[in-house]
Coordinates of C-alpha atoms and ligand atoms in Angstrom, one line a residue:
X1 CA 7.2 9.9 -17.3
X2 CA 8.0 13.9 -18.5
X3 CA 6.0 16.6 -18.5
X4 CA 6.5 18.4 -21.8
X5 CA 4.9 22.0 -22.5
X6 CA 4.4 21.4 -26.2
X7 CA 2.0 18.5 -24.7
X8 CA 0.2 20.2 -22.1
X9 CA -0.1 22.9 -24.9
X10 CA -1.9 21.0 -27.6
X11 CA -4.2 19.7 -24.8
X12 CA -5.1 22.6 -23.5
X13 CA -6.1 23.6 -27.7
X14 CA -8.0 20.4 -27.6
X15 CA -9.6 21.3 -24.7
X16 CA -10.5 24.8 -25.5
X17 CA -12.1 23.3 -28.9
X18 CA -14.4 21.0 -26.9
X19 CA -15.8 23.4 -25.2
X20 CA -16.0 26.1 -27.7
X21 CA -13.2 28.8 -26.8
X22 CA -13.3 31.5 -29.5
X23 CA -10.0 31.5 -32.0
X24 CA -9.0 35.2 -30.4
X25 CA -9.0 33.3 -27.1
X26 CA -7.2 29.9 -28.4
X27 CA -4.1 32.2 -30.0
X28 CA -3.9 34.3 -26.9
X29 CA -3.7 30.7 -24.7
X30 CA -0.9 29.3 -26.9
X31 CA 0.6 32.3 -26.9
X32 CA 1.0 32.3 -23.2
X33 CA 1.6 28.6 -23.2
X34 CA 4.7 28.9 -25.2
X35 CA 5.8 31.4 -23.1
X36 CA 5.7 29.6 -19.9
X37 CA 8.5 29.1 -18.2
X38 CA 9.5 24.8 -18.2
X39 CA 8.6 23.5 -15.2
X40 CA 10.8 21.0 -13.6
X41 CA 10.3 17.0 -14.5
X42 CA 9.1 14.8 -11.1
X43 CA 12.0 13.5 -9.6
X44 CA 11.8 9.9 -8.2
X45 CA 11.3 11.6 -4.5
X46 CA 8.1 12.9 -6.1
X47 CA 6.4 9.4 -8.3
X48 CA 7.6 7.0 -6.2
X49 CA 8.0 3.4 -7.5
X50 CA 6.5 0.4 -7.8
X51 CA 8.1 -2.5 -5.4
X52 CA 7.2 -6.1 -5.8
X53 CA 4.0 -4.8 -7.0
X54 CA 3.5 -2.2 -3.9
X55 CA 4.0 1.6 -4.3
X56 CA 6.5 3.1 -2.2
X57 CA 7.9 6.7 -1.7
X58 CA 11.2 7.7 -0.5
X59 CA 11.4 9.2 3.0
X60 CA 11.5 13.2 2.6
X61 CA 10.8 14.4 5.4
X62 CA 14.1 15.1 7.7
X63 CA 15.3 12.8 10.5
X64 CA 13.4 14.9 13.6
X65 CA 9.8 14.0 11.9
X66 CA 8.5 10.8 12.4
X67 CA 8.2 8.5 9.4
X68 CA 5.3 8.5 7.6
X69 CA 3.4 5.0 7.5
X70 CA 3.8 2.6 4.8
X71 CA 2.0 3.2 1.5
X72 CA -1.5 0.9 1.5
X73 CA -1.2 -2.0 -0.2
X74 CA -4.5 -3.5 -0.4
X75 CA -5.5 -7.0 -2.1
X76 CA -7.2 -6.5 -5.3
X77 CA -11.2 -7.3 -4.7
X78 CA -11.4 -10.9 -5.9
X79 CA -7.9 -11.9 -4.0
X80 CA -9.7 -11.0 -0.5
X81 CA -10.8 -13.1 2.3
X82 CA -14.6 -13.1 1.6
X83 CA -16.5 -12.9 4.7
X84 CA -20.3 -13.5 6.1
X85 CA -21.7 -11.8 8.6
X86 CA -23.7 -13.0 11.2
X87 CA -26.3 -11.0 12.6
X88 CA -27.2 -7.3 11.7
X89 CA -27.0 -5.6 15.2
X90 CA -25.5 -2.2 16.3
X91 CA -21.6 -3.6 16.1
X92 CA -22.4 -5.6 12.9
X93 CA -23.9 -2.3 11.2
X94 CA -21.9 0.5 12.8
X95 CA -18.5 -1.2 13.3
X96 CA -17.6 -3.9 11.2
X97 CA -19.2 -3.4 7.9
X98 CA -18.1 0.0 7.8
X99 CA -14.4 -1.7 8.5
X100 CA -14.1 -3.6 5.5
X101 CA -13.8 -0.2 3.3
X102 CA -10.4 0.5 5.8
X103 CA -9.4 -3.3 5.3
X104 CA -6.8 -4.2 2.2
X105 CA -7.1 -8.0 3.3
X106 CA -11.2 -8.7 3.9
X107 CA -14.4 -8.1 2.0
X108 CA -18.0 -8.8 2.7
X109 CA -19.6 -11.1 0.3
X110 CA -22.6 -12.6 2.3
X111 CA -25.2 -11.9 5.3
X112 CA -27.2 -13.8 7.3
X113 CA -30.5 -12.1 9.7
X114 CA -33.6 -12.8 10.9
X115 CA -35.0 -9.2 9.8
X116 CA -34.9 -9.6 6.0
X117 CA -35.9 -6.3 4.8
X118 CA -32.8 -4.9 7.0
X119 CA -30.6 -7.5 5.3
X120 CA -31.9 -6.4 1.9
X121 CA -30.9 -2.6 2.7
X122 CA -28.0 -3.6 4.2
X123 CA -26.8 -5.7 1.1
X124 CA -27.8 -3.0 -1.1
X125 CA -25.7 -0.7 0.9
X126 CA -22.4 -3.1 0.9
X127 CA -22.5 -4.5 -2.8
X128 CA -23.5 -8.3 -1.3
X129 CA -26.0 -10.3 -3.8
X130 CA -29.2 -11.1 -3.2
X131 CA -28.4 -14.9 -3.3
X132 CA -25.9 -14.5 -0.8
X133 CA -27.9 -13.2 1.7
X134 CA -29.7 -15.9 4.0
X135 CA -31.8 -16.5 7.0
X136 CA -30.6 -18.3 10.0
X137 CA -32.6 -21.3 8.6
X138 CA -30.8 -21.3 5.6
X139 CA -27.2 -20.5 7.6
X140 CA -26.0 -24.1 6.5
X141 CA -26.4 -23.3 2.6
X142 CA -22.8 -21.2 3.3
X143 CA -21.5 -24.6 2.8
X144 CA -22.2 -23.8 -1.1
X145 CA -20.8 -20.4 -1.4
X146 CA -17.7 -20.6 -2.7
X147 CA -16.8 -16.9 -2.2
X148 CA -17.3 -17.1 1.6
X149 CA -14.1 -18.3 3.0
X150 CA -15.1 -16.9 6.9
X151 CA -18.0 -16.6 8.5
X152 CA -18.1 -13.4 11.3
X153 CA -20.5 -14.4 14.2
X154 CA -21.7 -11.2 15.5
X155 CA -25.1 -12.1 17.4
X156 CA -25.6 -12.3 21.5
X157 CA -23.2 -14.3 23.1
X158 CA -25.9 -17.3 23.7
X159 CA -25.9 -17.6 20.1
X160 CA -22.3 -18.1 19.6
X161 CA -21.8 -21.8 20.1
X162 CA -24.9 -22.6 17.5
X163 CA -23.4 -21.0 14.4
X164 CA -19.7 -21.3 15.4
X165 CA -20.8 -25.5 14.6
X166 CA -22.8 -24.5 12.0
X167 CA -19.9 -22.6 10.3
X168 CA -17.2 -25.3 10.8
X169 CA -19.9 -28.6 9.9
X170 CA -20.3 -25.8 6.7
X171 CA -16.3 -25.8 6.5
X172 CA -15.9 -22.1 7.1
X173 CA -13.3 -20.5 9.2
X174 CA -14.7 -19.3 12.0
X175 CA -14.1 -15.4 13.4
X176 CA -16.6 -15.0 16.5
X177 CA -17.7 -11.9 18.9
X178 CA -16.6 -11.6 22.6
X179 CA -16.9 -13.3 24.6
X180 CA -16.3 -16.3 22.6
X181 CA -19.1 -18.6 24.3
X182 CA -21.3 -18.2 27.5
X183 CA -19.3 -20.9 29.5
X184 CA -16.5 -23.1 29.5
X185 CA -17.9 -25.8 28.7
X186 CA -19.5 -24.5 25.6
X187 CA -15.8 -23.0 24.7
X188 CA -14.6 -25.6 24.9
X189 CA -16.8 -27.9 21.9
X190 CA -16.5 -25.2 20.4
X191 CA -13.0 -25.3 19.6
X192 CA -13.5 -29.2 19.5
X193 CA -16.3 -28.4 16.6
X194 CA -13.6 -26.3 14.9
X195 CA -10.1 -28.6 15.3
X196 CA -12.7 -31.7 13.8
X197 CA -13.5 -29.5 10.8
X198 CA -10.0 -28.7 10.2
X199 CA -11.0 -24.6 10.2
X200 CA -9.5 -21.5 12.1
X201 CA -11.6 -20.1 15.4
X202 CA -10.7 -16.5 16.1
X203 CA -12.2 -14.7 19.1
X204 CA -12.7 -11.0 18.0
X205 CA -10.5 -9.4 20.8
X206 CA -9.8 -6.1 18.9
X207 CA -7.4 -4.8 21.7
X208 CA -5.1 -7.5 20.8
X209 CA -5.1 -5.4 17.6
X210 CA -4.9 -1.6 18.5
X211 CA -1.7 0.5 18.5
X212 CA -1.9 2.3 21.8
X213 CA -2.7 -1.2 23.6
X214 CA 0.3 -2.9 22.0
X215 CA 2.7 -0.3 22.6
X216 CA 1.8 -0.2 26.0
X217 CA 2.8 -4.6 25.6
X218 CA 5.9 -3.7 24.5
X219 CA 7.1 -0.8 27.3
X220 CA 5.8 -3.6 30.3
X221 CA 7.3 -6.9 28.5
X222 CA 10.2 -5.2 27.7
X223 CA 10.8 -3.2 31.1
X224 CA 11.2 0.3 29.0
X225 CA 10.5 2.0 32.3
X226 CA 11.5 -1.0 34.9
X227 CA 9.2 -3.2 36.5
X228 CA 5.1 -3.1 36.2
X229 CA 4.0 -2.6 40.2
X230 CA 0.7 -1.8 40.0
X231 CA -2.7 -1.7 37.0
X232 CA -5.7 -0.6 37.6
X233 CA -8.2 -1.2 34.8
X234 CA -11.9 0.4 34.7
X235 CA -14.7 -0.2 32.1
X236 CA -18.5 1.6 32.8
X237 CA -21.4 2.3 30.6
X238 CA -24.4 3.0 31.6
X239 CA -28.1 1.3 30.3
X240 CA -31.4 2.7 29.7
X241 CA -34.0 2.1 33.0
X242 CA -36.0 0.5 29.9
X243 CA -33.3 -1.9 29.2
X244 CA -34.6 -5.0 31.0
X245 CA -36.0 -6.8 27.2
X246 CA -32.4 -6.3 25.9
X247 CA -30.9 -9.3 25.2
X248 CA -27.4 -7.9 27.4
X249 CA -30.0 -8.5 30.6
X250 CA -31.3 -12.1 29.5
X251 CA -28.7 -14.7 31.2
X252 CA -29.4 -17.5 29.0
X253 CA -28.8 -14.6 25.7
X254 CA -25.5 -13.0 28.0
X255 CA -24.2 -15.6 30.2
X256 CA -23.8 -12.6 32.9
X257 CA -23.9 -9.2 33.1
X258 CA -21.2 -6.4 33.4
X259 CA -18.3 -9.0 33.6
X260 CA -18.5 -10.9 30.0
X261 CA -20.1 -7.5 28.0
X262 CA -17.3 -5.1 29.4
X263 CA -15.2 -6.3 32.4
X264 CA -14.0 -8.9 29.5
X265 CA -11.7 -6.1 28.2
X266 CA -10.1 -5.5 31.4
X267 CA -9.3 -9.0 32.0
X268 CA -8.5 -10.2 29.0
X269 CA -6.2 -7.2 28.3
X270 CA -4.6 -7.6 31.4
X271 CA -3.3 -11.1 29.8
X272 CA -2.5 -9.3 26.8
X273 CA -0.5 -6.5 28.0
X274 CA 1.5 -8.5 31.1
X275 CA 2.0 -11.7 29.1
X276 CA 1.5 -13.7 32.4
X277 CA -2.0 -15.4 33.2
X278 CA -3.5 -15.1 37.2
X279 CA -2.4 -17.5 39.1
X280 CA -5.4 -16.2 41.7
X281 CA -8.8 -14.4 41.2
X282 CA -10.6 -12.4 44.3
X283 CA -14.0 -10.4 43.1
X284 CA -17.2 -8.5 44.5
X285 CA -20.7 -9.2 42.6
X286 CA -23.5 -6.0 42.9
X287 CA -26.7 -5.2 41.7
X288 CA -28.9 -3.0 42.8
X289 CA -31.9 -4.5 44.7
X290 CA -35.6 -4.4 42.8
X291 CA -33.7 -3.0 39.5
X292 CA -35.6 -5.4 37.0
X293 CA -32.5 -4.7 34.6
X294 CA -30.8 -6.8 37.4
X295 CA -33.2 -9.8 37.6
X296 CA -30.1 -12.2 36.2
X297 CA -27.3 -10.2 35.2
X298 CA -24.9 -8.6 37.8
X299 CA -24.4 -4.7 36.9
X300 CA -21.5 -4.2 39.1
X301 CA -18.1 -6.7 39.7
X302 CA -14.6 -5.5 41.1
X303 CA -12.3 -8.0 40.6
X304 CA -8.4 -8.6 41.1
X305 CA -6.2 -10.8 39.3
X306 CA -3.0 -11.9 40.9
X307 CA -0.1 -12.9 38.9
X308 CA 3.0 -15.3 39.4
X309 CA 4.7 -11.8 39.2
X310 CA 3.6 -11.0 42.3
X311 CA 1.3 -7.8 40.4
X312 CA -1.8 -7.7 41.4
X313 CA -4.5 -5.9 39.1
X314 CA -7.1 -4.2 39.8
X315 CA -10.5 -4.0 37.9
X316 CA -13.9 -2.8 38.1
X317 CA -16.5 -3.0 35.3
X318 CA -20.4 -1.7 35.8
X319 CA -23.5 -1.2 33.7
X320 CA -24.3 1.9 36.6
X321 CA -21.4 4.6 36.0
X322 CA -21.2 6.7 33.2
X323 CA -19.1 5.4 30.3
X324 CA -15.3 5.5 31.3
X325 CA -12.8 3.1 29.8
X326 CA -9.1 3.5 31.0
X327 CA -6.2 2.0 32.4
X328 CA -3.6 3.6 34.6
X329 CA -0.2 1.5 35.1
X330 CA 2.4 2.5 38.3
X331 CA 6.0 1.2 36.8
X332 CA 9.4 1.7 38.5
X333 CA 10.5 4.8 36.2
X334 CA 6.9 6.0 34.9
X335 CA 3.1 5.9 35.4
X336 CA 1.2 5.4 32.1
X337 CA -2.1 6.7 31.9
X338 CA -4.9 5.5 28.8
X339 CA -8.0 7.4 29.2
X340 CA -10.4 5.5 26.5
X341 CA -8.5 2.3 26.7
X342 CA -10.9 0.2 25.1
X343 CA -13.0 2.5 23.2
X344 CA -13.4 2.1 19.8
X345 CA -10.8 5.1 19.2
X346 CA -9.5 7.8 20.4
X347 CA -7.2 6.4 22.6
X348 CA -4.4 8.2 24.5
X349 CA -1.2 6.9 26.5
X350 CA 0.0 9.5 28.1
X351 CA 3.9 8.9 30.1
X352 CA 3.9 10.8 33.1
X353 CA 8.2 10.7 34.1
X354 CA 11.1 12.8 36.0
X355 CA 12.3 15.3 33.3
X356 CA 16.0 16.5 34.5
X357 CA 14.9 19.0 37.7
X358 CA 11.2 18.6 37.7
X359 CA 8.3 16.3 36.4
X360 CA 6.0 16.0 33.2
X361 CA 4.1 14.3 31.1
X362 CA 4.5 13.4 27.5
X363 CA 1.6 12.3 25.1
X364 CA 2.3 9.6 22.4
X365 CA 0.9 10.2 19.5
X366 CA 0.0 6.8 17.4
X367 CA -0.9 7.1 13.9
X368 CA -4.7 6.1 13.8
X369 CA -5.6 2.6 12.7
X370 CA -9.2 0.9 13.0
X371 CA -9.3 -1.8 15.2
X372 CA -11.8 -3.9 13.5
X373 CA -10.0 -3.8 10.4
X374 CA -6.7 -4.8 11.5
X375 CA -8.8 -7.8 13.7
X376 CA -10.6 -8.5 9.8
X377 CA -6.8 -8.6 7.8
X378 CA -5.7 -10.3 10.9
X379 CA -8.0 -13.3 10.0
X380 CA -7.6 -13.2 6.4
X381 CA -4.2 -13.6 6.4
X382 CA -4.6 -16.6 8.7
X383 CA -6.8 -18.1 6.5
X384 CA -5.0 -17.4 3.4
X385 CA -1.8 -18.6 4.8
X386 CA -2.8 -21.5 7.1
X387 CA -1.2 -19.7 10.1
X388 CA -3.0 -19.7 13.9
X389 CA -4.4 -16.4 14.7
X390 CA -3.0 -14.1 17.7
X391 CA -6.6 -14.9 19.4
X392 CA -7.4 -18.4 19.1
X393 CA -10.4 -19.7 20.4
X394 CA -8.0 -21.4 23.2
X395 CA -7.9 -17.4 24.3
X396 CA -11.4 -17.4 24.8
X397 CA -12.0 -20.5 26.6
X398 CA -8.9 -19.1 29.2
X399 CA -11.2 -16.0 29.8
X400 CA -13.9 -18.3 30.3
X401 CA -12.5 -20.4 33.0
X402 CA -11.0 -17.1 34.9
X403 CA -14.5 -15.5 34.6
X404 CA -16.1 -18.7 36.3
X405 CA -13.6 -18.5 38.9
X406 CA -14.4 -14.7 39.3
X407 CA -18.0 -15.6 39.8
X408 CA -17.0 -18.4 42.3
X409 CA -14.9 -16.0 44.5
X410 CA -17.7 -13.7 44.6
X411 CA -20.3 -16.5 45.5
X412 CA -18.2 -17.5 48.2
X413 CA -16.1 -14.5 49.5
X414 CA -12.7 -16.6 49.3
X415 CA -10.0 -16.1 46.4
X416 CA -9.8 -18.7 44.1
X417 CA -6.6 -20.1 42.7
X418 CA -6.3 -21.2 39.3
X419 CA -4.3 -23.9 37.9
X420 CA -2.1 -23.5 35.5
X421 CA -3.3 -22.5 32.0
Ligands
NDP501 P1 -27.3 -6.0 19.0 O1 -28.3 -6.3 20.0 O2 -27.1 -4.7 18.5 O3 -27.5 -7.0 17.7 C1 -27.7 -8.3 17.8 C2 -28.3 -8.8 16.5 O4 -28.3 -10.3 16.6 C3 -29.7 -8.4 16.3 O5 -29.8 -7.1 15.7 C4 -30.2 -9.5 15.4 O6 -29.8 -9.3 14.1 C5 -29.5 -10.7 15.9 N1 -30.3 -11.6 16.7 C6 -30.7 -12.8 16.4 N2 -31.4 -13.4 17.4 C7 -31.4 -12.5 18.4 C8 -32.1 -12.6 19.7 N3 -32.7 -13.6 20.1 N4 -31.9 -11.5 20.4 C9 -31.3 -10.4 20.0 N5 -30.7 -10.3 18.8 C10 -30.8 -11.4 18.0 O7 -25.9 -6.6 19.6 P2 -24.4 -6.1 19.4 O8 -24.2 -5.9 18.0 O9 -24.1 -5.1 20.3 O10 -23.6 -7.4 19.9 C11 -23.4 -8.6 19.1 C12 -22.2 -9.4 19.6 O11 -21.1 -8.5 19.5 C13 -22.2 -9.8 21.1 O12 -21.5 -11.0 21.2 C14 -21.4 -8.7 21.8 O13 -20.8 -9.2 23.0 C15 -20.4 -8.4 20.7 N6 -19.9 -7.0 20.8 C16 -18.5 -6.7 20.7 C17 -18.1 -5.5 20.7 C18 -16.6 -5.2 20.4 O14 -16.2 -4.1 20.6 N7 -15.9 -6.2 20.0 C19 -18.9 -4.3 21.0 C20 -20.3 -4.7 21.0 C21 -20.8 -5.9 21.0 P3 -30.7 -9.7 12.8 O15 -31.9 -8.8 13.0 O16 -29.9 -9.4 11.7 O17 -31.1 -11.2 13.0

């Protein structure tokens, strides 16, 4: 396309007679228009193009600047992975939903809560129909709506197993919260429930899924700075002394305390980032005595993972520290540091090295992405093209059986060995 200043011109006259310009004023504009000086045409540097139906810009900027991320290319509404969501808590409301509008992939087209003038906001809010909202009585009616394609369980981990069977028996691919069950066991049928219905299970590990995280992956799987010798990995929050009637402190809602909510992240990233899985597990259980918050959760475990490597990681997760989420990793030719590790942003990895007569540290800036909606396009494409996702329920039921054996060790004070995954 040009720009011509005949054109612009005549629309600015146009213009001028919509909103009433005087004919002293309209003579004096042309007059100046005329006179402008032609501006240049856009080159191609400057519109782009349109590339197997995705816009795309030449690089401008010079070779010492980092490129500049891909144009967006997101799926036109109707051609998205239409999703339910499960239960309208905190992460449902102030994570996920939210996501969606970040995701090119995904799009919300139902809910389903037990608090129906929430839903009904909530739907209002999002765009979602009234029809394709539903109580957890009504779950199974999913079966009948043919724009849900997933289902996103997103209610207290004792819940998980319940609508994860209800989703598949519905035939609905199945995305579900950490962690994915509240034991083995339950993992396990789980993924049976889900292999029998012929539908995807995806356990919502978001780290698997953040830049930072996976470009740590790549420096220790691909030995950028030699070999990993030591990882220490540390995940706190702190809850309110009123806390006790939350579901997080109910063992039959949690399935345990500090170790499934938070110390999850550290050992499940742990797998992620090494690539190996512990061959041994040794761990220390604490709660403080009388602390009715502590009735039948744990608030404090320490726990170390040994792998066939011969690394041995270190990890503590608590519901008593203030809330601090990093890891620190000792390799032959750096130390990496990642204060806010498994936050939901605002990471950092910072490279502490030898540079020439001294030492320093450099910060890696990533460009931002959001987590939750790179684990939502994730799943869509899945779906969409019949591919197994990065975090298949398989994932979850590994953490399961490592977090059993974590509990064993510290019932009995021994190490437990694992057998091979
Ligand atoms: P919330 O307590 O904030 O919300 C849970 C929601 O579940 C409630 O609001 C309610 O929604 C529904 N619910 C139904 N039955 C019950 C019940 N008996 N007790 C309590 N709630 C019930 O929890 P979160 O959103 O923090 O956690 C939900 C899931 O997400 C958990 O599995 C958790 O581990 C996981 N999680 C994952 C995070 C991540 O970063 N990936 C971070 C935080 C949580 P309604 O009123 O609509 O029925």
């Amino acid at each position: 396309m040009t720009h011509d200043t005949t054109t612009l011109a005549h629309g600015r006259r146009s213009l001028l007679k919509k909103i009433g310009a005087g004919g002293t004023g309209l003579a004096l504009s042309a007059a100046a228009a005329a006179a402008a000086p032609r501006l240049p045409a856009p080159s191609a540097i400057d519109t782009g193009s349109v590339q197997n139906g995705k816009v795309v810009f030449p690089a401008w900027r010079g070779e010492a600047d980092a490129p500049s991320a891909p144009t967006p290319a997101p799926l036109p509404p109707e051609q998205r992975v239409g999703y339910a969501i499960v239960g309208l808590g905190r992460l449902a409301l102030e994570e996920i939903l939210p996501a969606f509008g970040e995701s090119g992939q995904a799009r919300p087209v139902a809910l389903v809560s037990g608090s129906p003038e929430k839903m009904a906001t909530v739907a209002k809010q999002y765009g979602i129909k009234p029809e394709s909202c539903y109580s957890y009585a009504d779950f199974d009616k999913l079966r009948d709506n043919p724009e849900v394609k997933a289902v996103y369980i997103v209610l207290p981990n004792g819940m998980h197993r319940e609508y994860v069977e209800r989703a598949a028996a519905a035939g609905k691919h199945v995305l579900c919260e950490k962690p994915l069950a509240t034991s083995s066991a339950d993992a396990r049928a789980m993924i049976a429930a889900c292999d029998r219905a012929g539908v995807q299970l995806m356990v919502a590990y978001r780290i698997h899924y953040q830049p930072h995280n996976r470009r740590v992956r790549q420096f220790v799987q691909e030995k950028t700075f030699g070999r990993l010798v030591g990882y220490t990995a540390v995940n706190t929050q702190t809850t309110a002394l009123n806390a006790a009637e939350q579901w997080r402190h109910k063992k039959a809602l949690a399935g345990g305390g500090s170790l499934p909510d938070i110390g999850l992240y550290c050992l499940n990233t742990a797998r992620f980032i090494t690539g190996q899985e512990p061959v041994e597990v040794y761990a220390h259980v604490f709660s403080p005595p009388g602390d009715a918050r502590y009735a039948e959760v744990e608030e404090t475990v320490n726990f170390s993972l040994r792998f066939p490597s011969g690394l041995v990681v270190q990890c503590l997760a608590s519901y008593g520290a203030r809330e601090d989420k990093w890891q620190r990793f000792e390799l032959e030719t750096a130390s990496i540091d990642m204060p806010s590790a498994y936050e939901y942003q605002g990471q950092r990895l910072l490279i502490g090295q030898r540079q020439g007569d001294t030492k320093g540290q450099t910060e890696l800036t990533l460009p931002p992405k959001n987590q939750f909606a790179a684990e939502l396009d994730h799943f869509a494409e899945c779906v969409t093209r019949n591919r197994k996702s990065d975090t298949p329920g398989e994932e979850g039921l590994r953490d399961h059986l490592l977090m059993e054996a974590i509990y064993r060790s510290a019932a009995t004070g021994q190490p437990v060995k694992m057998k091979p995954a």
